mmCIF file of C-alpha atoms in Angstrom:
data_model
loop_
_atom_site.group_PDB
_atom_site.id
_atom_site.type_symbol
_atom_site.label_atom_id
_atom_site.label_comp_id
_atom_site.label_asym_id
_atom_site.label_seq_id
_atom_site.Cartn_x
_atom_site.Cartn_y
_atom_site.Cartn_z
ATOM 1 C CA MET A 1 0.035 0.015 0.078
ATOM 2 C CA LYS A 2 1.230 3.380 -0.980
ATOM 3 C CA GLU A 3 1.629 6.104 1.632
ATOM 4 C CA VAL A 4 -0.796 8.323 -0.393
ATOM 5 C CA GLU A 5 -3.583 5.539 -0.261
ATOM 6 C CA GLY A 6 -3.009 5.048 3.280
ATOM 7 C CA LEU A 7 -3.559 8.724 4.160
ATOM 8 C CA ARG A 8 -6.661 8.762 1.887
ATOM 9 C CA PHE A 9 -8.119 5.724 3.757
ATOM 10 C CA ARG A 10 -7.462 7.340 7.150
ATOM 11 C CA ARG A 11 -9.175 10.499 5.849
ATOM 12 C CA LEU A 12 -12.366 8.581 4.705
ATOM 13 C CA ASN A 13 -12.676 6.957 8.050
ATOM 14 C CA ARG A 14 -12.237 10.028 10.186
ATOM 15 C CA PRO A 15 -15.161 10.299 12.573
ATOM 16 C CA THR A 16 -17.746 12.822 11.686
ATOM 17 C CA VAL A 17 -18.324 15.683 14.205
ATOM 18 C CA ILE A 18 -22.147 15.963 15.012
ATOM 19 C CA THR A 19 -23.029 19.255 16.311
ATOM 20 C CA ASP A 20 -26.315 20.258 18.116
ATOM 21 C CA GLU A 21 -27.427 22.287 15.226
ATOM 22 C CA LEU A 22 -27.203 19.596 12.802
ATOM 23 C CA PRO A 23 -30.368 17.649 13.619
ATOM 24 C CA GLU A 24 -32.378 20.708 14.216
ATOM 25 C CA GLN A 25 -31.394 21.919 10.791
ATOM 26 C CA ARG A 26 -31.881 18.568 9.114
ATOM 27 C CA TYR A 27 -35.340 17.930 10.656
ATOM 28 C CA LYS A 28 -36.601 21.401 10.864
ATOM 29 C CA GLY A 29 -39.235 21.109 8.469
ATOM 30 C CA THR A 30 -40.431 17.839 9.702
ATOM 31 C CA GLY A 31 -40.451 18.782 13.224
ATOM 32 C CA THR A 32 -42.562 21.884 12.662
ATOM 33 C CA TYR A 33 -45.279 19.725 10.979
ATOM 34 C CA SER A 34 -45.408 17.206 13.711
ATOM 35 C CA GLY A 35 -45.672 19.957 16.337
ATOM 36 C CA LYS A 36 -48.594 21.403 14.707
ATOM 37 C CA VAL A 37 -50.398 18.092 14.284
ATOM 38 C CA PHE A 38 -49.921 17.519 18.059
ATOM 39 C CA GLN A 39 -51.152 20.936 18.895
ATOM 40 C CA VAL A 40 -54.189 20.649 16.721
ATOM 41 C CA THR A 41 -54.882 17.109 18.174
ATOM 42 C CA LEU A 42 -54.467 18.328 21.835
ATOM 43 C CA LEU A 43 -56.647 21.377 21.196
ATOM 44 C CA SER A 44 -59.348 19.223 19.570
ATOM 45 C CA LEU A 45 -59.277 16.773 22.443
ATOM 46 C CA GLY A 46 -59.462 19.477 24.983
ATOM 47 C CA GLY A 47 -62.252 21.203 23.400
ATOM 48 C CA PHE A 48 -64.073 17.775 23.029
ATOM 49 C CA LEU A 49 -63.758 17.285 26.793
ATOM 50 C CA LEU A 50 -64.289 20.936 27.696
ATOM 51 C CA PHE A 51 -67.451 21.556 25.639
ATOM 52 C CA PRO A 52 -69.580 19.093 27.712
ATOM 53 C CA LEU A 53 -68.286 20.517 31.004
ATOM 54 C CA LEU A 54 -69.052 24.012 29.851
ATOM 55 C CA PHE A 55 -72.424 22.766 28.781
ATOM 56 C CA ILE A 56 -72.956 21.159 32.311
ATOM 57 C CA ILE A 57 -71.827 24.216 34.022
ATOM 58 C CA LEU A 58 -73.365 26.997 32.145
ATOM 59 C CA ILE A 59 -76.386 25.661 30.556
ATOM 60 C CA LEU A 60 -77.695 22.391 32.339
ATOM 61 C CA GLU A 61 -79.972 23.362 35.184
ATOM 62 C CA SER A 62 -79.295 21.915 38.604
ATOM 63 C CA PRO A 63 -82.120 19.992 40.187
ATOM 64 C CA ILE A 64 -81.558 21.612 43.563
ATOM 65 C CA GLN A 65 -81.531 25.306 44.618
ATOM 66 C CA PRO A 66 -79.543 25.227 47.887
ATOM 67 C CA GLU A 67 -79.268 27.977 50.332
ATOM 68 C CA VAL A 68 -76.363 29.111 52.363
ATOM 69 C CA LEU A 69 -76.615 27.266 55.668
ATOM 70 C CA SER A 70 -74.948 28.241 58.857
ATOM 71 C CA LEU A 71 -74.013 25.388 60.966
ATOM 72 C CA LYS A 72 -71.911 25.706 64.063
ATOM 73 C CA GLU A 73 -68.476 24.075 64.189
ATOM 74 C CA PRO A 74 -69.094 20.400 65.192
ATOM 75 C CA PRO A 75 -68.509 19.647 68.848
ATOM 76 C CA LEU A 76 -65.467 17.661 69.807
ATOM 77 C CA MET A 77 -65.987 13.857 69.748
ATOM 78 C CA SER A 78 -64.822 13.468 73.347
ATOM 79 C CA GLY A 79 -66.331 12.489 76.465
ATOM 80 C CA CYS A 80 -69.648 10.939 75.981
ATOM 81 C CA TRP A 81 -69.073 11.221 72.307
ATOM 82 C CA GLU A 82 -65.586 9.599 72.321
ATOM 83 C CA PRO A 83 -65.355 7.152 69.412
ATOM 84 C CA ASN A 84 -65.448 3.542 70.260
ATOM 85 C CA LEU A 85 -66.382 0.129 68.491
ATOM 86 C CA LYS A 86 -69.153 -0.969 70.805
ATOM 87 C CA LEU A 87 -71.681 -1.218 67.988
ATOM 88 C CA ARG A 88 -69.549 -3.788 66.339
ATOM 89 C CA GLU A 89 -70.758 -6.150 69.313
ATOM 90 C CA ALA A 90 -74.148 -6.394 67.496
ATOM 91 C CA GLN A 91 -75.307 -9.220 65.549
ATOM 92 C CA ARG A 92 -77.200 -9.213 62.321
ATOM 93 C CA LEU A 93 -80.603 -10.797 62.284
ATOM 94 C CA PHE A 94 -82.644 -11.842 59.029
ATOM 95 C CA GLU A 95 -79.758 -10.935 56.901
ATOM 96 C CA ASP A 96 -80.625 -10.610 53.244
ATOM 97 C CA GLN A 97 -84.158 -11.564 53.952
ATOM 98 C CA LEU A 98 -85.422 -8.039 54.270
ATOM 99 C CA VAL A 99 -84.247 -4.727 52.926
ATOM 100 C CA GLY A 100 -84.509 -1.176 54.568
ATOM 101 C CA PRO A 101 -86.376 -2.069 58.088
ATOM 102 C CA GLU A 102 -86.442 1.649 58.949
ATOM 103 C CA SER A 103 -88.557 1.477 62.054
ATOM 104 C CA ILE A 104 -89.220 -1.285 64.501
ATOM 105 C CA ALA A 105 -92.192 -1.886 67.079
ATOM 106 C CA ASN A 106 -93.087 -4.814 69.310
ATOM 107 C CA ILE A 107 -96.001 -6.442 70.905
ATOM 108 C CA GLY A 108 -94.364 -8.805 73.464
ATOM 109 C CA ASP A 109 -91.588 -10.746 71.749
ATOM 110 C CA VAL A 110 -93.193 -10.377 68.235
ATOM 111 C CA PHE A 111 -91.428 -7.534 66.271
ATOM 112 C CA PHE A 112 -92.953 -5.392 63.412
ATOM 113 C CA THR A 113 -91.249 -3.478 60.761
ATOM 114 C CA GLY A 114 -91.724 -1.878 57.226
ATOM 115 C CA THR A 115 -89.520 -2.829 54.279
ATOM 116 C CA ALA A 116 -88.291 -1.242 51.108
ATOM 117 C CA ASP A 117 -90.595 -3.552 48.944
ATOM 118 C CA GLY A 118 -93.757 -1.832 50.574
ATOM 119 C CA LYS A 119 -94.542 -4.386 53.067
ATOM 120 C CA ILE A 120 -95.307 -4.625 56.749
ATOM 121 C CA VAL A 121 -93.710 -7.866 58.221
ATOM 122 C CA LYS A 122 -94.051 -9.610 61.584
ATOM 123 C CA LEU A 123 -90.913 -11.216 62.961
ATOM 124 C CA ILE A 124 -91.368 -14.392 65.082
ATOM 125 C CA GLY A 125 -88.208 -16.188 66.235
ATOM 126 C CA ARG A 126 -86.334 -16.628 63.072
ATOM 127 C CA ARG A 127 -89.235 -16.478 60.733
ATOM 128 C CA ILE A 128 -90.677 -13.467 58.726
ATOM 129 C CA HIS A 129 -94.337 -13.300 57.905
ATOM 130 C CA THR A 130 -96.142 -10.618 55.775
ATOM 131 C CA VAL A 131 -98.899 -8.830 57.472
ATOM 132 C CA THR A 132 -99.958 -6.628 54.688
ATOM 133 C CA ARG A 133 -98.798 -4.810 51.688
ATOM 134 C CA LEU A 134 -99.929 -1.074 51.703
ATOM 135 C CA GLY A 135 -99.087 -0.322 47.974
ATOM 136 C CA LYS A 136 -99.262 -2.336 44.671
ATOM 137 C CA LEU A 137 -96.662 -4.250 42.594
ATOM 138 C CA PRO A 138 -94.423 -4.064 40.884
ATOM 139 C CA CYS A 139 -91.652 -2.836 43.563
ATOM 140 C CA GLY A 140 -87.982 -2.528 43.497
ATOM 141 C CA SER A 141 -87.070 0.426 41.233
ATOM 142 C CA ARG A 142 -86.900 4.136 42.064
ATOM 143 C CA GLU A 143 -89.848 4.828 39.663
ATOM 144 C CA GLU A 144 -92.211 2.199 41.264
ATOM 145 C CA GLU A 145 -91.641 3.315 45.040
ATOM 146 C CA SER A 146 -94.376 5.805 44.959
ATOM 147 C CA SER A 147 -96.965 3.180 43.988
ATOM 148 C CA CYS A 148 -95.287 0.437 45.714
ATOM 149 C CA GLY A 149 -95.209 2.448 48.987
ATOM 150 C CA ARG A 150 -92.500 2.857 51.566
ATOM 151 C CA PRO A 151 -93.418 2.224 55.105
ATOM 152 C CA LEU A 152 -91.185 4.242 57.472
ATOM 153 C CA GLY A 153 -92.213 5.122 61.068
ATOM 154 C CA ILE A 154 -94.329 2.326 62.844
ATOM 155 C CA ARG A 155 -95.833 2.319 66.414
ATOM 156 C CA VAL A 156 -98.136 0.133 68.377
ATOM 157 C CA GLY A 157 -101.492 1.800 69.501
ATOM 158 C CA PRO A 158 -103.346 1.456 72.697
ATOM 159 C CA ASN A 159 -105.669 -1.014 71.200
ATOM 160 C CA GLY A 160 -102.809 -3.233 69.836
ATOM 161 C CA THR A 161 -103.086 -2.022 66.234
ATOM 162 C CA LEU A 162 -100.111 -0.762 64.377
ATOM 163 C CA PHE A 163 -99.942 2.889 63.156
ATOM 164 C CA VAL A 164 -97.741 3.121 60.130
ATOM 165 C CA ALA A 165 -96.513 6.207 58.238
ATOM 166 C CA ASP A 166 -95.828 5.517 54.631
ATOM 167 C CA ALA A 167 -93.675 8.026 52.822
ATOM 168 C CA TYR A 168 -96.082 8.203 49.755
ATOM 169 C CA LEU A 169 -99.319 6.703 50.565
ATOM 170 C CA GLY A 170 -100.039 8.234 53.928
ATOM 171 C CA LEU A 171 -100.899 7.198 57.488
ATOM 172 C CA PHE A 172 -102.557 3.639 58.139
ATOM 173 C CA GLU A 173 -103.872 1.774 61.147
ATOM 174 C CA VAL A 174 -103.150 -1.830 60.690
ATOM 175 C CA ASN A 175 -104.584 -4.889 62.377
ATOM 176 C CA PRO A 176 -101.422 -7.066 63.011
ATOM 177 C CA THR A 177 -103.363 -10.296 62.986
ATOM 178 C CA THR A 178 -105.691 -9.922 60.036
ATOM 179 C CA GLY A 179 -103.583 -7.556 58.000
ATOM 180 C CA GLU A 180 -106.484 -5.210 57.602
ATOM 181 C CA ALA A 181 -105.204 -1.705 56.822
ATOM 182 C CA VAL A 182 -107.321 1.407 57.175
ATOM 183 C CA ARG A 183 -106.006 4.749 55.604
ATOM 184 C CA LEU A 184 -106.130 7.619 58.081
ATOM 185 C CA VAL A 185 -104.531 10.277 55.950
ATOM 186 C CA SER A 186 -103.682 10.217 52.251
ATOM 187 C CA GLY A 187 -100.244 11.150 51.117
ATOM 188 C CA GLY A 188 -99.990 13.747 48.368
ATOM 189 C CA GLN A 189 -103.121 15.727 49.555
ATOM 190 C CA LEU A 190 -102.917 19.420 50.199
ATOM 191 C CA VAL A 191 -102.736 20.489 53.744
ATOM 192 C CA GLY A 192 -102.292 24.339 54.404
ATOM 193 C CA GLY A 193 -101.514 24.925 50.939
ATOM 194 C CA ARG A 194 -98.662 22.336 50.758
ATOM 195 C CA LYS A 195 -98.715 18.707 49.607
ATOM 196 C CA LEU A 196 -97.829 15.810 51.995
ATOM 197 C CA SER A 197 -94.756 14.665 49.872
ATOM 198 C CA PHE A 198 -92.626 13.026 52.270
ATOM 199 C CA ILE A 199 -94.366 11.520 55.358
ATOM 200 C CA ASN A 200 -91.743 10.279 57.716
ATOM 201 C CA ASP A 201 -92.167 9.181 61.276
ATOM 202 C CA LEU A 202 -95.233 9.404 63.720
ATOM 203 C CA ALA A 203 -96.122 9.388 67.424
ATOM 204 C CA VAL A 204 -99.293 8.241 68.939
ATOM 205 C CA THR A 205 -100.873 9.528 72.350
ATOM 206 C CA GLN A 206 -101.617 6.825 75.012
ATOM 207 C CA ASP A 207 -105.380 7.056 74.497
ATOM 208 C CA GLY A 208 -104.922 6.847 70.627
ATOM 209 C CA LYS A 209 -106.833 9.984 69.914
ATOM 210 C CA LYS A 210 -104.025 12.101 68.464
ATOM 211 C CA VAL A 211 -101.399 11.030 65.969
ATOM 212 C CA TYR A 212 -98.469 13.544 65.507
ATOM 213 C CA PHE A 213 -96.248 12.969 62.329
ATOM 214 C CA THR A 214 -93.574 14.668 60.411
ATOM 215 C CA ASP A 215 -93.725 15.613 56.762
ATOM 216 C CA SER A 216 -90.204 16.126 55.807
ATOM 217 C CA SER A 217 -90.791 18.188 52.613
ATOM 218 C CA SER A 218 -93.486 19.415 50.357
ATOM 219 C CA ARG A 219 -91.045 19.635 47.528
ATOM 220 C CA TRP A 220 -89.017 16.473 47.698
ATOM 221 C CA GLN A 221 -90.105 12.747 48.064
ATOM 222 C CA ARG A 222 -88.383 10.098 49.997
ATOM 223 C CA ARG A 223 -86.575 8.761 46.774
ATOM 224 C CA ASP A 224 -84.888 12.121 46.706
ATOM 225 C CA TYR A 225 -83.908 12.648 50.185
ATOM 226 C CA LEU A 226 -80.260 13.521 49.427
ATOM 227 C CA HIS A 227 -81.521 16.325 47.364
ATOM 228 C CA LEU A 228 -83.503 17.479 50.421
ATOM 229 C CA ILE A 229 -80.419 17.372 52.625
ATOM 230 C CA MET A 230 -78.261 19.196 50.074
ATOM 231 C CA GLU A 231 -80.887 21.881 49.319
ATOM 232 C CA ALA A 232 -81.585 22.397 52.929
ATOM 233 C CA THR A 233 -85.134 23.511 52.149
ATOM 234 C CA ALA A 234 -87.037 24.806 55.108
ATOM 235 C CA ASP A 235 -90.494 23.275 54.016
ATOM 236 C CA GLY A 236 -90.927 20.530 56.484
ATOM 237 C CA ARG A 237 -93.629 20.369 58.947
ATOM 238 C CA VAL A 238 -95.198 18.647 61.896
ATOM 239 C CA LEU A 239 -98.798 17.725 61.670
ATOM 240 C CA GLU A 240 -101.594 16.501 63.947
ATOM 241 C CA TYR A 241 -104.380 14.003 63.154
ATOM 242 C CA ASP A 242 -107.349 13.516 65.425
ATOM 243 C CA THR A 243 -108.657 10.066 65.149
ATOM 244 C CA GLU A 244 -111.951 10.987 66.511
ATOM 245 C CA THR A 245 -112.812 14.061 64.437
ATOM 246 C CA ARG A 246 -110.572 13.055 61.613
ATOM 247 C CA GLU A 247 -109.240 16.741 61.446
ATOM 248 C CA LEU A 248 -105.791 17.228 60.199
ATOM 249 C CA SER A 249 -103.924 20.423 61.066
ATOM 250 C CA VAL A 250 -100.296 21.810 60.884
ATOM 251 C CA VAL A 251 -98.610 22.272 64.261
ATOM 252 C CA MET A 252 -95.220 23.655 63.126
ATOM 253 C CA GLU A 253 -93.728 24.468 59.767
ATOM 254 C CA ASN A 254 -90.571 25.894 58.117
ATOM 255 C CA LEU A 255 -88.396 23.000 59.532
ATOM 256 C CA ARG A 256 -85.421 21.711 57.605
ATOM 257 C CA PHE A 257 -85.995 17.927 57.153
ATOM 258 C CA PRO A 258 -87.993 17.222 60.192
ATOM 259 C CA ASN A 259 -87.448 13.468 60.603
ATOM 260 C CA GLY A 260 -88.004 11.268 63.759
ATOM 261 C CA ILE A 261 -90.632 12.368 66.274
ATOM 262 C CA GLN A 262 -91.250 11.360 69.871
ATOM 263 C CA LEU A 263 -93.787 12.275 72.373
ATOM 264 C CA LEU A 264 -92.661 13.426 75.904
ATOM 265 C CA PRO A 265 -94.275 11.745 78.794
ATOM 266 C CA ASP A 266 -96.649 14.776 79.488
ATOM 267 C CA GLU A 267 -97.821 14.574 75.829
ATOM 268 C CA GLU A 268 -97.779 18.258 75.608
ATOM 269 C CA SER A 269 -94.705 18.283 73.525
ATOM 270 C CA VAL A 270 -92.878 16.196 70.906
ATOM 271 C CA LEU A 271 -89.185 16.027 70.076
ATOM 272 C CA VAL A 272 -88.476 16.346 66.472
ATOM 273 C CA ALA A 273 -85.177 15.585 64.680
ATOM 274 C CA GLU A 274 -84.327 18.531 62.449
ATOM 275 C CA THR A 275 -81.717 16.374 60.424
ATOM 276 C CA THR A 276 -80.246 19.056 58.219
ATOM 277 C CA MET A 277 -79.530 21.232 61.155
ATOM 278 C CA ALA A 278 -77.985 18.422 63.286
ATOM 279 C CA ARG A 279 -80.367 19.279 66.127
ATOM 280 C CA ILE A 280 -83.485 18.089 67.951
ATOM 281 C CA ARG A 281 -86.307 20.572 68.330
ATOM 282 C CA ARG A 282 -89.161 20.386 71.086
ATOM 283 C CA VAL A 283 -92.481 21.411 69.634
ATOM 284 C CA HIS A 284 -95.286 22.103 71.960
ATOM 285 C CA VAL A 285 -98.421 20.489 70.702
ATOM 286 C CA ALA A 286 -100.751 21.079 73.674
ATOM 287 C CA GLY A 287 -101.001 23.050 76.904
ATOM 288 C CA LEU A 288 -100.194 26.778 77.563
ATOM 289 C CA ASN A 289 -97.242 26.702 75.135
ATOM 290 C CA LYS A 290 -99.049 25.164 72.301
ATOM 291 C CA GLY A 291 -97.700 26.317 68.977
ATOM 292 C CA GLY A 292 -94.262 27.191 70.428
ATOM 293 C CA MET A 293 -90.918 25.694 69.765
ATOM 294 C CA ASP A 294 -87.560 25.529 71.334
ATOM 295 C CA THR A 295 -84.338 23.605 71.059
ATOM 296 C CA PHE A 296 -83.849 20.162 72.963
ATOM 297 C CA VAL A 297 -80.337 19.776 71.822
ATOM 298 C CA ASP A 298 -78.149 21.709 69.290
ATOM 299 C CA ASN A 299 -75.060 20.947 67.328
ATOM 300 C CA LEU A 300 -75.095 17.300 67.423
ATOM 301 C CA PRO A 301 -71.929 15.420 66.208
ATOM 302 C CA GLY A 302 -74.178 13.733 63.641
ATOM 303 C CA PHE A 303 -77.342 14.032 61.596
ATOM 304 C CA PRO A 304 -80.268 12.603 63.649
ATOM 305 C CA ASP A 305 -82.912 10.279 62.322
ATOM 306 C CA ASN A 306 -85.423 8.562 64.558
ATOM 307 C CA ILE A 307 -86.011 9.145 68.254
ATOM 308 C CA ARG A 308 -87.156 6.539 70.562
ATOM 309 C CA PRO A 309 -87.443 6.105 74.520
ATOM 310 C CA SER A 310 -85.001 4.380 76.478
ATOM 311 C CA SER A 311 -85.615 2.302 79.616
ATOM 312 C CA SER A 312 -83.818 4.871 81.862
ATOM 313 C CA GLY A 313 -86.141 7.580 80.981
ATOM 314 C CA GLY A 314 -84.009 9.133 78.186
ATOM 315 C CA TYR A 315 -84.069 8.977 74.508
ATOM 316 C CA TRP A 316 -82.179 6.822 71.871
ATOM 317 C CA ILE A 317 -81.026 8.832 68.865
ATOM 318 C CA ALA A 318 -79.717 7.169 65.692
ATOM 319 C CA MET A 319 -77.317 8.843 63.367
ATOM 320 C CA SER A 320 -76.001 7.307 60.115
ATOM 321 C CA ALA A 321 -73.543 10.119 59.182
ATOM 322 C CA VAL A 322 -71.275 12.089 61.570
ATOM 323 C CA ARG A 323 -69.582 15.455 61.590
ATOM 324 C CA PRO A 324 -66.076 14.385 62.871
ATOM 325 C CA ASN A 325 -64.169 16.774 64.954
ATOM 326 C CA PRO A 326 -61.229 16.472 64.687
ATOM 327 C CA GLY A 327 -61.677 15.653 61.039
ATOM 328 C CA PHE A 328 -63.485 16.914 57.981
ATOM 329 C CA SER A 329 -67.313 17.153 57.581
ATOM 330 C CA MET A 330 -68.285 17.178 53.808
ATOM 331 C CA LEU A 331 -71.698 18.374 54.600
ATOM 332 C CA ASP A 332 -70.536 21.170 56.821
ATOM 333 C CA PHE A 333 -68.104 22.226 54.180
ATOM 334 C CA LEU A 334 -70.805 22.244 51.542
ATOM 335 C CA SER A 335 -73.290 24.274 53.524
ATOM 336 C CA GLN A 336 -71.513 27.512 52.956
ATOM 337 C CA ARG A 337 -70.879 26.640 49.240
ATOM 338 C CA PRO A 338 -74.310 26.312 47.510
ATOM 339 C CA TRP A 339 -72.501 26.686 44.016
ATOM 340 C CA ILE A 340 -70.603 23.482 44.597
ATOM 341 C CA LYS A 341 -73.712 21.655 45.579
ATOM 342 C CA LYS A 342 -75.234 22.754 42.331
ATOM 343 C CA LEU A 343 -72.407 21.557 40.263
ATOM 344 C CA ILE A 344 -72.238 18.235 41.978
ATOM 345 C CA PHE A 345 -75.887 17.448 41.264
ATOM 346 C CA LYS A 346 -75.516 18.357 37.694
ATOM 347 C CA ILE A 347 -72.845 15.785 37.260
ATOM 348 C CA PHE A 348 -73.861 12.976 39.564
ATOM 349 C CA SER A 349 -76.831 11.040 40.550
ATOM 350 C CA GLN A 350 -78.109 10.426 44.180
ATOM 351 C CA GLU A 351 -77.142 6.804 43.724
ATOM 352 C CA VAL A 352 -73.603 7.614 42.905
ATOM 353 C CA LEU A 353 -73.230 10.315 45.515
ATOM 354 C CA MET A 354 -74.296 7.846 48.350
ATOM 355 C CA LYS A 355 -71.304 5.800 47.430
ATOM 356 C CA PHE A 356 -69.029 8.850 48.490
ATOM 357 C CA VAL A 357 -70.823 9.428 51.739
ATOM 358 C CA PRO A 358 -68.703 8.103 54.594
ATOM 359 C CA ARG A 359 -70.381 5.404 56.548
ATOM 360 C CA TYR A 360 -70.330 5.847 60.396
ATOM 361 C CA SER A 361 -73.031 4.544 62.584
ATOM 362 C CA LEU A 362 -73.503 6.367 66.000
ATOM 363 C CA VAL A 363 -76.470 5.892 68.419
ATOM 364 C CA ALA A 364 -76.504 7.930 71.635
ATOM 365 C CA GLU A 365 -78.724 8.050 74.640
ATOM 366 C CA LEU A 366 -79.741 11.528 75.654
ATOM 367 C CA HIS A 367 -81.498 12.858 78.784
ATOM 368 C CA ASP A 368 -83.195 16.000 79.978
ATOM 369 C CA GLY A 369 -81.434 19.048 78.556
ATOM 370 C CA GLY A 370 -79.974 16.987 75.725
ATOM 371 C CA VAL A 371 -77.234 15.696 77.867
ATOM 372 C CA CYS A 372 -75.415 12.696 76.314
ATOM 373 C CA THR A 373 -74.977 9.858 78.860
ATOM 374 C CA ARG A 374 -73.533 7.136 76.576
ATOM 375 C CA SER A 375 -72.960 6.449 72.768
ATOM 376 C CA PHE A 376 -72.013 3.426 70.727
ATOM 377 C CA HIS A 377 -70.181 3.687 67.559
ATOM 378 C CA ASP A 378 -69.419 1.705 64.323
ATOM 379 C CA PRO A 379 -66.879 3.599 62.284
ATOM 380 C CA ASN A 380 -67.183 2.744 58.596
ATOM 381 C CA GLY A 381 -70.513 0.846 59.474
ATOM 382 C CA LEU A 382 -68.813 -2.556 59.285
ATOM 383 C CA VAL A 383 -71.481 -4.363 61.315
ATOM 384 C CA ALA A 384 -74.419 -1.887 61.520
ATOM 385 C CA ALA A 385 -74.592 0.429 58.607
ATOM 386 C CA TYR A 386 -77.089 3.225 57.710
ATOM 387 C CA VAL A 387 -78.859 3.044 61.220
ATOM 388 C CA SER A 388 -82.149 4.918 61.169
ATOM 389 C CA GLU A 389 -83.640 3.899 64.648
ATOM 390 C CA VAL A 390 -82.879 2.257 68.098
ATOM 391 C CA HIS A 391 -85.659 0.322 69.545
ATOM 392 C CA GLU A 392 -85.009 -1.049 73.011
ATOM 393 C CA HIS A 393 -86.555 -4.242 74.254
ATOM 394 C CA ASP A 394 -85.671 -6.625 77.086
ATOM 395 C CA GLY A 395 -82.106 -5.349 77.596
ATOM 396 C CA ASN A 396 -81.298 -5.098 73.912
ATOM 397 C CA LEU A 397 -81.096 -2.582 71.314
ATOM 398 C CA TYR A 398 -82.607 -3.499 67.913
ATOM 399 C CA LEU A 399 -81.295 -1.107 65.147
ATOM 400 C CA GLY A 400 -83.384 -0.353 62.218
ATOM 401 C CA SER A 401 -81.895 0.879 58.891
ATOM 402 C CA PHE A 402 -83.289 2.761 55.935
ATOM 403 C CA ARG A 403 -80.864 0.718 53.577
ATOM 404 C CA SER A 404 -79.310 -2.180 55.045
ATOM 405 C CA PRO A 405 -80.629 -5.689 54.392
ATOM 406 C CA TYR A 406 -80.814 -6.745 58.141
ATOM 407 C CA ILE A 407 -81.780 -5.596 61.625
ATOM 408 C CA ALA A 408 -78.829 -5.377 64.126
ATOM 409 C CA LYS A 409 -79.187 -6.552 67.841
ATOM 410 C CA LEU A 410 -77.005 -5.122 70.439
ATOM 411 C CA ASP A 411 -77.028 -6.866 73.881
ATOM 412 C CA LEU A 412 -76.668 -3.926 76.452
ATOM 413 C CA LYS A 413 -74.868 -6.245 78.989
ATOM 414 C CA LYS A 414 -71.854 -6.632 76.529
ATOM 415 C CA VAL A 415 -71.258 -2.830 76.391
#
């Protein structure tokens, strides 16, 4: 090999120096085109996603018109309200054999309750017997609930009959033996210029002459109860039905979701759970203070449902959602932000929203002055979920539920 050829060979294989400028210059045209395609695609995708959102926010009307609500800072969950796991000592009865046993009554050792499929049932031992059906089939869907019926509050009258509040169909007196049902008050009728749209709970005087009951809203029905809670509408009422004269009158109005109701021993007042406001009101239905109202207990650590007497002279309160302190209460947060409530209900259905509501079951015994004497908890509702009522009988608490497929039984000797 000649020296010249060797030099030429080395020159041909000399490494090429690649600078930072070379690729940019080489692919400048291609890169600009790809970037434009990417930008157009991104903007198109953003517009595709943003347009429905803007439509929801700006055009779609919210089903609720919430008001700004002022709730006090939740009380500390300490002392009597100290969290515990005592409700987890309960056992489930009739699991998956009934759904939504909202309220419970007993005659001796025989128990009665109303279920989500519109029936009044009798519980004897381990067996379930149908007493009657207040509405008509079919049952099971949201649309069918108003014709199927939804029994809520239930009480035993002085003559051994059952008094039942059906959210849609009205007030009934039921013979627990024959199943004969007599309608006392029709649901949906106008009383004082407003419809009975959401009949909830009831209380009967010892002589059976007066029945007091709550109508939670004239705007919302039971199947839209979350709408009522979020809207915080002050259109609930307490009414009185005279079983002798058959007269129906309004005792108190402008309440925010009046729920459970319980007569005081003198029968001149009733306690009413004002669920949205996390408090219990005392409404005077007879005597010198008739027509008046005051507060029995304010600023509860949860949202009260039914109220029932305890064997020690107090009252059992059921709460299926709490306002944790320390902690974060979603309902308290939203109470001051109605625009967020509107947006939420534009996007999500009630069924979807219920999945995001933290489950926490709390039952408490209150005495005169609203003083808490003891409370039982089930954080996350692992054993007793969605509690709606506490019915005490023979040393046990029987826990009703507006949603769960069972009744929970708690032996008080274990807690």
